[in-house]
Amino acid sequence: RKEVEQDPGPFNVPEGATVAFNCTYSNSASQSFFWYRQDCRKEPKLLMSVYSSGNEDGRFTAQLNRASQYISLLIRDSKLSDSATYLCVVDSWGKFQFGAGTQVVVTP
Amino acid sequence: GAGVSQSPSNKVTEKGKDVELRCDPISGHTALYWYRQSLGQGLEFLIYFQGNSAPDKSGLPSDRFSAERTGGSVSTLTIQRTQQEDSAVYLCASSPLLLATIYNEQFFGPGTRLTVL
């Protein structure tokens, strides 16, 4: 079983709609959680960190559920520019494990 | 300021040859990470450095892989006797501090695309 698992998608989302997806992790001792975004053939870039109480950054909302060991990302009012692969990242004492990514395609 | 840089950007080599991949982290960043990404796949964690030391080398795929970091700055990933399955994009990232209780953003370089023929 992979340490970090994501639904690969693709999630096809009409512009302006809301999309949400999860990521599960296996190491209960994990400390930090992130969502990174990766555009095609580009390096990943930090989208947002995920805090225990949940957090928002504009149209993006991240949640952490430690009991069930998953994190989620919700994108509201989707823009065409949101089309990308979203990588779930879990940090366990400096060892960062990346999920394989969830592809989101926003269509006009 | 300058971001993370990696060289070469592309490397084509023959099976059995050794290759060296270089990463120049952002100045002052304590932590440095190596990953590899095969086509259409997620990132595979290889190794990280805290300063010049590597606390966890368990991600290295085999003993043909080694990495070092000198002066708390530049890092080199060496692959000996390359195999076709080593073909991938090798990504380096750095972050300013490595503490379990602090959320550290990793800044990625553009990667080195390695092709083993």
PDB file of C-alpha atoms in Angstrom:
ATOM      1  CA  ARG A   1       0.000   0.000   0.000  1.00  0.00           C
ATOM      2  CA  LYS A   2       1.315   3.453  -0.876  1.00  0.00           C
ATOM      3  CA  GLU A   3       1.964   5.832   1.997  1.00  0.00           C
ATOM      4  CA  VAL A   4       0.001   8.620   0.339  1.00  0.00           C
ATOM      5  CA  GLU A   5      -2.877   7.829  -1.999  1.00  0.00           C
ATOM      6  CA  GLN A   6      -4.903  10.075  -4.253  1.00  0.00           C
ATOM      7  CA  ASP A   7      -7.636   9.613  -6.813  1.00  0.00           C
ATOM      8  CA  PRO A   8      -5.786  10.266 -10.072  1.00  0.00           C
ATOM      9  CA  GLY A   9      -8.865  11.757 -11.772  1.00  0.00           C
ATOM     10  CA  PRO A  10      -9.213  13.496 -14.075  1.00  0.00           C
ATOM     11  CA  PHE A  11     -11.885  15.626 -12.501  1.00  0.00           C
ATOM     12  CA  ASN A  12     -13.562  17.509 -15.334  1.00  0.00           C
ATOM     13  CA  VAL A  13     -15.037  20.669 -13.864  1.00  0.00           C
ATOM     14  CA  PRO A  14     -17.095  23.354 -15.619  1.00  0.00           C
ATOM     15  CA  GLU A  15     -15.748  26.828 -15.120  1.00  0.00           C
ATOM     16  CA  GLY A  16     -17.298  28.383 -12.030  1.00  0.00           C
ATOM     17  CA  ALA A  17     -18.139  25.072 -10.393  1.00  0.00           C
ATOM     18  CA  THR A  18     -16.781  23.593  -7.181  1.00  0.00           C
ATOM     19  CA  VAL A  19     -14.563  20.532  -7.037  1.00  0.00           C
ATOM     20  CA  ALA A  20     -13.241  18.636  -4.051  1.00  0.00           C
ATOM     21  CA  PHE A  21     -10.972  15.666  -3.635  1.00  0.00           C
ATOM     22  CA  ASN A  22      -9.178  13.810  -0.887  1.00  0.00           C
ATOM     23  CA  CYS A  23      -5.881  12.248  -0.098  1.00  0.00           C
ATOM     24  CA  THR A  24      -5.282   9.481   2.435  1.00  0.00           C
ATOM     25  CA  TYR A  25      -2.051   8.780   4.274  1.00  0.00           C
ATOM     26  CA  SER A  26      -0.903   5.732   6.194  1.00  0.00           C
ATOM     27  CA  ASN A  27       1.584   7.096   8.735  1.00  0.00           C
ATOM     28  CA  SER A  28      -0.328   8.265  11.773  1.00  0.00           C
ATOM     29  CA  ALA A  29       2.816  10.002  13.063  1.00  0.00           C
ATOM     30  CA  SER A  30       2.897  12.427  10.140  1.00  0.00           C
ATOM     31  CA  GLN A  31       3.288  16.023  11.218  1.00  0.00           C
ATOM     32  CA  SER A  32       2.798  18.385   8.343  1.00  0.00           C
ATOM     33  CA  PHE A  33       0.548  18.347   5.342  1.00  0.00           C
ATOM     34  CA  PHE A  34       0.532  20.300   2.124  1.00  0.00           C
ATOM     35  CA  TRP A  35      -1.092  20.658  -1.245  1.00  0.00           C
ATOM     36  CA  TYR A  36       1.248  21.370  -4.142  1.00  0.00           C
ATOM     37  CA  ARG A  37       0.259  22.162  -7.675  1.00  0.00           C
ATOM     38  CA  GLN A  38       2.106  20.847 -10.702  1.00  0.00           C
ATOM     39  CA  ASP A  39       1.508  22.069 -14.216  1.00  0.00           C
ATOM     40  CA  CYS A  40       2.377  19.850 -17.141  1.00  0.00           C
ATOM     41  CA  ARG A  41       6.139  19.271 -17.390  1.00  0.00           C
ATOM     42  CA  LYS A  42       6.808  21.868 -14.710  1.00  0.00           C
ATOM     43  CA  GLU A  43       8.121  21.602 -11.184  1.00  0.00           C
ATOM     44  CA  PRO A  44       5.681  21.442  -8.255  1.00  0.00           C
ATOM     45  CA  LYS A  45       4.843  24.627  -6.406  1.00  0.00           C
ATOM     46  CA  LEU A  46       3.287  25.041  -2.997  1.00  0.00           C
ATOM     47  CA  LEU A  47      -0.417  25.778  -3.129  1.00  0.00           C
ATOM     48  CA  MET A  48      -1.107  25.771   0.590  1.00  0.00           C
ATOM     49  CA  SER A  49      -0.237  24.125   3.856  1.00  0.00           C
ATOM     50  CA  VAL A  50      -2.966  22.195   5.665  1.00  0.00           C
ATOM     51  CA  TYR A  51      -3.484  23.019   9.311  1.00  0.00           C
ATOM     52  CA  SER A  52      -5.314  20.983  11.930  1.00  0.00           C
ATOM     53  CA  SER A  53      -8.196  23.411  12.152  1.00  0.00           C
ATOM     54  CA  GLY A  54      -8.589  23.663   8.392  1.00  0.00           C
ATOM     55  CA  ASN A  55      -7.691  26.742   6.418  1.00  0.00           C
ATOM     56  CA  GLU A  56      -8.728  28.830   3.462  1.00  0.00           C
ATOM     57  CA  ASP A  57      -6.737  30.722   0.900  1.00  0.00           C
ATOM     58  CA  GLY A  58      -9.066  32.592  -1.397  1.00  0.00           C
ATOM     59  CA  ARG A  59     -11.044  30.040  -3.385  1.00  0.00           C
ATOM     60  CA  PHE A  60      -9.129  27.120  -1.901  1.00  0.00           C
ATOM     61  CA  THR A  61     -10.071  25.335   1.324  1.00  0.00           C
ATOM     62  CA  ALA A  62      -8.004  22.586   2.900  1.00  0.00           C
ATOM     63  CA  GLN A  63      -9.088  20.240   5.685  1.00  0.00           C
ATOM     64  CA  LEU A  64      -7.226  17.712   7.786  1.00  0.00           C
ATOM     65  CA  ASN A  65      -8.862  14.723   9.471  1.00  0.00           C
ATOM     66  CA  ARG A  66      -6.255  13.037  11.644  1.00  0.00           C
ATOM     67  CA  ALA A  67      -8.643  10.401  12.998  1.00  0.00           C
ATOM     68  CA  SER A  68      -9.393   9.102   9.519  1.00  0.00           C
ATOM     69  CA  GLN A  69      -5.973  10.078   8.147  1.00  0.00           C
ATOM     70  CA  TYR A  70      -7.004  12.111   5.170  1.00  0.00           C
ATOM     71  CA  ILE A  71      -6.730  15.634   3.891  1.00  0.00           C
ATOM     72  CA  SER A  72      -8.969  17.344   1.414  1.00  0.00           C
ATOM     73  CA  LEU A  73      -8.863  20.226  -1.006  1.00  0.00           C
ATOM     74  CA  LEU A  74     -11.875  22.149  -2.234  1.00  0.00           C
ATOM     75  CA  ILE A  75     -11.740  24.642  -5.063  1.00  0.00           C
ATOM     76  CA  ARG A  76     -14.644  27.062  -5.416  1.00  0.00           C
ATOM     77  CA  ASP A  77     -15.541  29.100  -8.484  1.00  0.00           C
ATOM     78  CA  SER A  78     -13.082  27.139 -10.629  1.00  0.00           C
ATOM     79  CA  LYS A  79     -11.029  29.058 -13.174  1.00  0.00           C
ATOM     80  CA  LEU A  80      -9.501  27.734 -16.351  1.00  0.00           C
ATOM     81  CA  SER A  81      -6.126  28.456 -14.797  1.00  0.00           C
ATOM     82  CA  ASP A  82      -6.872  25.971 -12.017  1.00  0.00           C
ATOM     83  CA  SER A  83      -6.315  23.137 -14.494  1.00  0.00           C
ATOM     84  CA  ALA A  84      -3.332  21.249 -13.119  1.00  0.00           C
ATOM     85  CA  THR A  85      -2.322  18.215 -11.104  1.00  0.00           C
ATOM     86  CA  TYR A  86      -2.711  18.648  -7.363  1.00  0.00           C
ATOM     87  CA  LEU A  87      -0.204  16.789  -5.250  1.00  0.00           C
ATOM     88  CA  CYS A  88      -0.865  15.805  -1.664  1.00  0.00           C
ATOM     89  CA  VAL A  89       2.284  15.925   0.467  1.00  0.00           C
ATOM     90  CA  VAL A  90       2.796  14.438   3.912  1.00  0.00           C
ATOM     91  CA  ASP A  91       5.845  15.169   6.040  1.00  0.00           C
ATOM     92  CA  SER A  92       6.991  12.584   8.566  1.00  0.00           C
ATOM     93  CA  TRP A  93      10.053  13.903  10.349  1.00  0.00           C
ATOM     94  CA  GLY A  94      11.593  15.403   7.251  1.00  0.00           C
ATOM     95  CA  LYS A  95      10.685  12.575   4.918  1.00  0.00           C
ATOM     96  CA  PHE A  96       8.231  14.062   2.473  1.00  0.00           C
ATOM     97  CA  GLN A  97       5.910  11.645   0.737  1.00  0.00           C
ATOM     98  CA  PHE A  98       4.060  12.826  -2.331  1.00  0.00           C
ATOM     99  CA  GLY A  99       0.873  11.388  -3.672  1.00  0.00           C
ATOM    100  CA  ALA A 100       0.725  10.613  -7.380  1.00  0.00           C
ATOM    101  CA  GLY A 101      -1.555  13.598  -7.879  1.00  0.00           C
ATOM    102  CA  THR A 102      -5.139  14.378  -8.803  1.00  0.00           C
ATOM    103  CA  GLN A 103      -5.641  15.881 -12.221  1.00  0.00           C
ATOM    104  CA  VAL A 104      -8.190  18.674 -12.500  1.00  0.00           C
ATOM    105  CA  VAL A 105      -9.386  19.921 -15.877  1.00  0.00           C
ATOM    106  CA  VAL A 106     -11.538  23.047 -15.861  1.00  0.00           C
ATOM    107  CA  THR A 107     -13.571  23.430 -19.018  1.00  0.00           C
ATOM    108  CA  PRO A 108     -15.188  26.587 -20.458  1.00  0.00           C
TER     109      PRO A 108
ATOM    110  CA  GLY B   1      16.626  36.312  -5.709  1.00  0.00           C
ATOM    111  CA  ALA B   2      17.739  33.220  -7.568  1.00  0.00           C
ATOM    112  CA  GLY B   3      15.726  30.048  -7.186  1.00  0.00           C
ATOM    113  CA  VAL B   4      16.885  26.460  -7.075  1.00  0.00           C
ATOM    114  CA  SER B   5      18.940  25.566 -10.105  1.00  0.00           C
ATOM    115  CA  GLN B   6      19.809  22.163 -11.477  1.00  0.00           C
ATOM    116  CA  SER B   7      22.229  21.025 -14.104  1.00  0.00           C
ATOM    117  CA  PRO B   8      22.226  19.663 -16.644  1.00  0.00           C
ATOM    118  CA  SER B   9      18.655  20.270 -17.701  1.00  0.00           C
ATOM    119  CA  ASN B  10      18.786  17.222 -19.944  1.00  0.00           C
ATOM    120  CA  LYS B  11      21.117  14.254 -19.896  1.00  0.00           C
ATOM    121  CA  VAL B  12      21.182  11.380 -22.334  1.00  0.00           C
ATOM    122  CA  THR B  13      23.508   8.542 -21.458  1.00  0.00           C
ATOM    123  CA  GLU B  14      24.184   4.981 -22.389  1.00  0.00           C
ATOM    124  CA  LYS B  15      23.285   2.089 -20.161  1.00  0.00           C
ATOM    125  CA  GLY B  16      26.135   1.280 -17.797  1.00  0.00           C
ATOM    126  CA  LYS B  17      27.597   4.787 -17.677  1.00  0.00           C
ATOM    127  CA  ASP B  18      27.780   6.905 -14.528  1.00  0.00           C
ATOM    128  CA  VAL B  19      26.013  10.259 -14.293  1.00  0.00           C
ATOM    129  CA  GLU B  20      26.216  13.190 -11.906  1.00  0.00           C
ATOM    130  CA  LEU B  21      23.316  15.541 -11.348  1.00  0.00           C
ATOM    131  CA  ARG B  22      23.856  18.846  -9.624  1.00  0.00           C
ATOM    132  CA  CYS B  23      21.593  20.972  -7.481  1.00  0.00           C
ATOM    133  CA  ASP B  24      22.232  24.532  -6.310  1.00  0.00           C
ATOM    134  CA  PRO B  25      19.724  25.352  -3.575  1.00  0.00           C
ATOM    135  CA  ILE B  26      18.504  28.777  -2.618  1.00  0.00           C
ATOM    136  CA  SER B  27      21.207  30.502  -0.623  1.00  0.00           C
ATOM    137  CA  GLY B  28      20.761  29.985   3.105  1.00  0.00           C
ATOM    138  CA  HIS B  29      18.367  27.071   2.816  1.00  0.00           C
ATOM    139  CA  THR B  30      19.296  24.410   5.323  1.00  0.00           C
ATOM    140  CA  ALA B  31      17.350  21.493   3.947  1.00  0.00           C
ATOM    141  CA  LEU B  32      17.769  19.960   0.510  1.00  0.00           C
ATOM    142  CA  TYR B  33      15.728  17.155  -1.045  1.00  0.00           C
ATOM    143  CA  TRP B  34      16.069  14.896  -4.054  1.00  0.00           C
ATOM    144  CA  TYR B  35      13.106  13.296  -5.797  1.00  0.00           C
ATOM    145  CA  ARG B  36      12.543  11.552  -9.064  1.00  0.00           C
ATOM    146  CA  GLN B  37       9.441  11.560 -11.192  1.00  0.00           C
ATOM    147  CA  SER B  38       8.773   9.076 -13.916  1.00  0.00           C
ATOM    148  CA  LEU B  39       6.461   9.996 -16.771  1.00  0.00           C
ATOM    149  CA  GLY B  40       2.896  10.346 -15.523  1.00  0.00           C
ATOM    150  CA  GLN B  41       3.861   9.327 -12.014  1.00  0.00           C
ATOM    151  CA  GLY B  42       4.112  11.084  -8.677  1.00  0.00           C
ATOM    152  CA  LEU B  43       7.298  12.191  -7.002  1.00  0.00           C
ATOM    153  CA  GLU B  44       9.429   9.507  -5.406  1.00  0.00           C
ATOM    154  CA  PHE B  45      11.372  10.715  -2.373  1.00  0.00           C
ATOM    155  CA  LEU B  46      15.046   9.768  -2.618  1.00  0.00           C
ATOM    156  CA  ILE B  47      17.001  11.535   0.108  1.00  0.00           C
ATOM    157  CA  TYR B  48      17.159  14.737   2.109  1.00  0.00           C
ATOM    158  CA  PHE B  49      19.976  16.698   3.685  1.00  0.00           C
ATOM    159  CA  GLN B  50      19.939  18.726   6.853  1.00  0.00           C
ATOM    160  CA  GLY B  51      23.049  20.788   6.353  1.00  0.00           C
ATOM    161  CA  ASN B  52      25.628  18.354   4.991  1.00  0.00           C
ATOM    162  CA  SER B  53      24.242  15.258   6.645  1.00  0.00           C
ATOM    163  CA  ALA B  54      21.605  12.890   5.302  1.00  0.00           C
ATOM    164  CA  PRO B  55      19.575  11.464   8.196  1.00  0.00           C
ATOM    165  CA  ASP B  56      17.565   9.141   5.991  1.00  0.00           C
ATOM    166  CA  LYS B  57      18.939   7.407   2.917  1.00  0.00           C
ATOM    167  CA  SER B  58      16.258   4.731   2.767  1.00  0.00           C
ATOM    168  CA  GLY B  59      14.592   6.268  -0.274  1.00  0.00           C
ATOM    169  CA  LEU B  60      17.556   5.640  -2.546  1.00  0.00           C
ATOM    170  CA  PRO B  61      16.433   2.885  -4.954  1.00  0.00           C
ATOM    171  CA  SER B  62      19.681   0.902  -4.900  1.00  0.00           C
ATOM    172  CA  ASP B  63      23.332   1.129  -3.940  1.00  0.00           C
ATOM    173  CA  ARG B  64      24.043   2.534  -7.389  1.00  0.00           C
ATOM    174  CA  PHE B  65      22.575   5.798  -6.145  1.00  0.00           C
ATOM    175  CA  SER B  66      24.490   8.116  -3.851  1.00  0.00           C
ATOM    176  CA  ALA B  67      24.296  11.762  -2.927  1.00  0.00           C
ATOM    177  CA  GLU B  68      26.438  14.241  -1.135  1.00  0.00           C
ATOM    178  CA  ARG B  69      26.229  17.830  -0.082  1.00  0.00           C
ATOM    179  CA  THR B  70      29.179  20.039   0.673  1.00  0.00           C
ATOM    180  CA  GLY B  71      29.433  23.342   2.470  1.00  0.00           C
ATOM    181  CA  GLY B  72      25.755  23.195   3.265  1.00  0.00           C
ATOM    182  CA  SER B  73      25.072  24.251  -0.280  1.00  0.00           C
ATOM    183  CA  VAL B  74      25.539  22.381  -3.550  1.00  0.00           C
ATOM    184  CA  SER B  75      24.441  18.769  -3.747  1.00  0.00           C
ATOM    185  CA  THR B  76      25.338  16.076  -6.243  1.00  0.00           C
ATOM    186  CA  LEU B  77      23.294  12.973  -6.972  1.00  0.00           C
ATOM    187  CA  THR B  78      25.368  10.250  -8.585  1.00  0.00           C
ATOM    188  CA  ILE B  79      23.966   7.235 -10.378  1.00  0.00           C
ATOM    189  CA  GLN B  80      26.481   4.540 -11.193  1.00  0.00           C
ATOM    190  CA  ARG B  81      26.071   1.964 -13.943  1.00  0.00           C
ATOM    191  CA  THR B  82      22.840   3.528 -15.144  1.00  0.00           C
ATOM    192  CA  GLN B  83      19.963   1.330 -16.179  1.00  0.00           C
ATOM    193  CA  GLN B  84      17.029   2.122 -18.453  1.00  0.00           C
ATOM    194  CA  GLU B  85      14.678   2.141 -15.490  1.00  0.00           C
ATOM    195  CA  ASP B  86      16.652   5.092 -14.093  1.00  0.00           C
ATOM    196  CA  SER B  87      15.179   7.289 -16.826  1.00  0.00           C
ATOM    197  CA  ALA B  88      13.101   9.970 -15.132  1.00  0.00           C
ATOM    198  CA  VAL B  89      13.078  13.624 -14.166  1.00  0.00           C
ATOM    199  CA  TYR B  90      15.223  14.192 -11.088  1.00  0.00           C
ATOM    200  CA  LEU B  91      13.958  17.092  -9.018  1.00  0.00           C
ATOM    201  CA  CYS B  92      15.769  18.920  -6.286  1.00  0.00           C
ATOM    202  CA  ALA B  93      14.093  21.124  -3.700  1.00  0.00           C
ATOM    203  CA  SER B  94      15.320  23.240  -0.827  1.00  0.00           C
ATOM    204  CA  SER B  95      13.656  24.741   2.199  1.00  0.00           C
ATOM    205  CA  PRO B  96      14.881  27.224   4.757  1.00  0.00           C
ATOM    206  CA  LEU B  97      14.606  25.085   7.864  1.00  0.00           C
ATOM    207  CA  LEU B  98      13.844  21.523   8.809  1.00  0.00           C
ATOM    208  CA  LEU B  99      11.915  21.315  12.053  1.00  0.00           C
ATOM    209  CA  ALA B 100       9.068  18.913  12.652  1.00  0.00           C
ATOM    210  CA  THR B 101       6.837  21.569  14.098  1.00  0.00           C
ATOM    211  CA  ILE B 102       7.250  24.144  11.368  1.00  0.00           C
ATOM    212  CA  TYR B 103       5.642  24.004   7.975  1.00  0.00           C
ATOM    213  CA  ASN B 104       8.485  24.409   5.537  1.00  0.00           C
ATOM    214  CA  GLU B 105       7.764  25.273   1.956  1.00  0.00           C
ATOM    215  CA  GLN B 106       9.912  23.409  -0.501  1.00  0.00           C
ATOM    216  CA  PHE B 107      11.122  25.307  -3.509  1.00  0.00           C
ATOM    217  CA  PHE B 108      11.752  23.090  -6.479  1.00  0.00           C
ATOM    218  CA  GLY B 109      14.278  23.383  -9.234  1.00  0.00           C
ATOM    219  CA  PRO B 110      13.315  22.771 -12.861  1.00  0.00           C
ATOM    220  CA  GLY B 111      14.671  19.237 -12.771  1.00  0.00           C
ATOM    221  CA  THR B 112      17.118  17.183 -14.802  1.00  0.00           C
ATOM    222  CA  ARG B 113      15.553  14.940 -17.416  1.00  0.00           C
ATOM    223  CA  LEU B 114      17.649  11.774 -17.555  1.00  0.00           C
ATOM    224  CA  THR B 115      17.327   9.380 -20.453  1.00  0.00           C
ATOM    225  CA  VAL B 116      19.227   6.111 -20.362  1.00  0.00           C
ATOM    226  CA  LEU B 117      19.491   4.438 -23.746  1.00  0.00           C
TER     227      LEU B 117
END
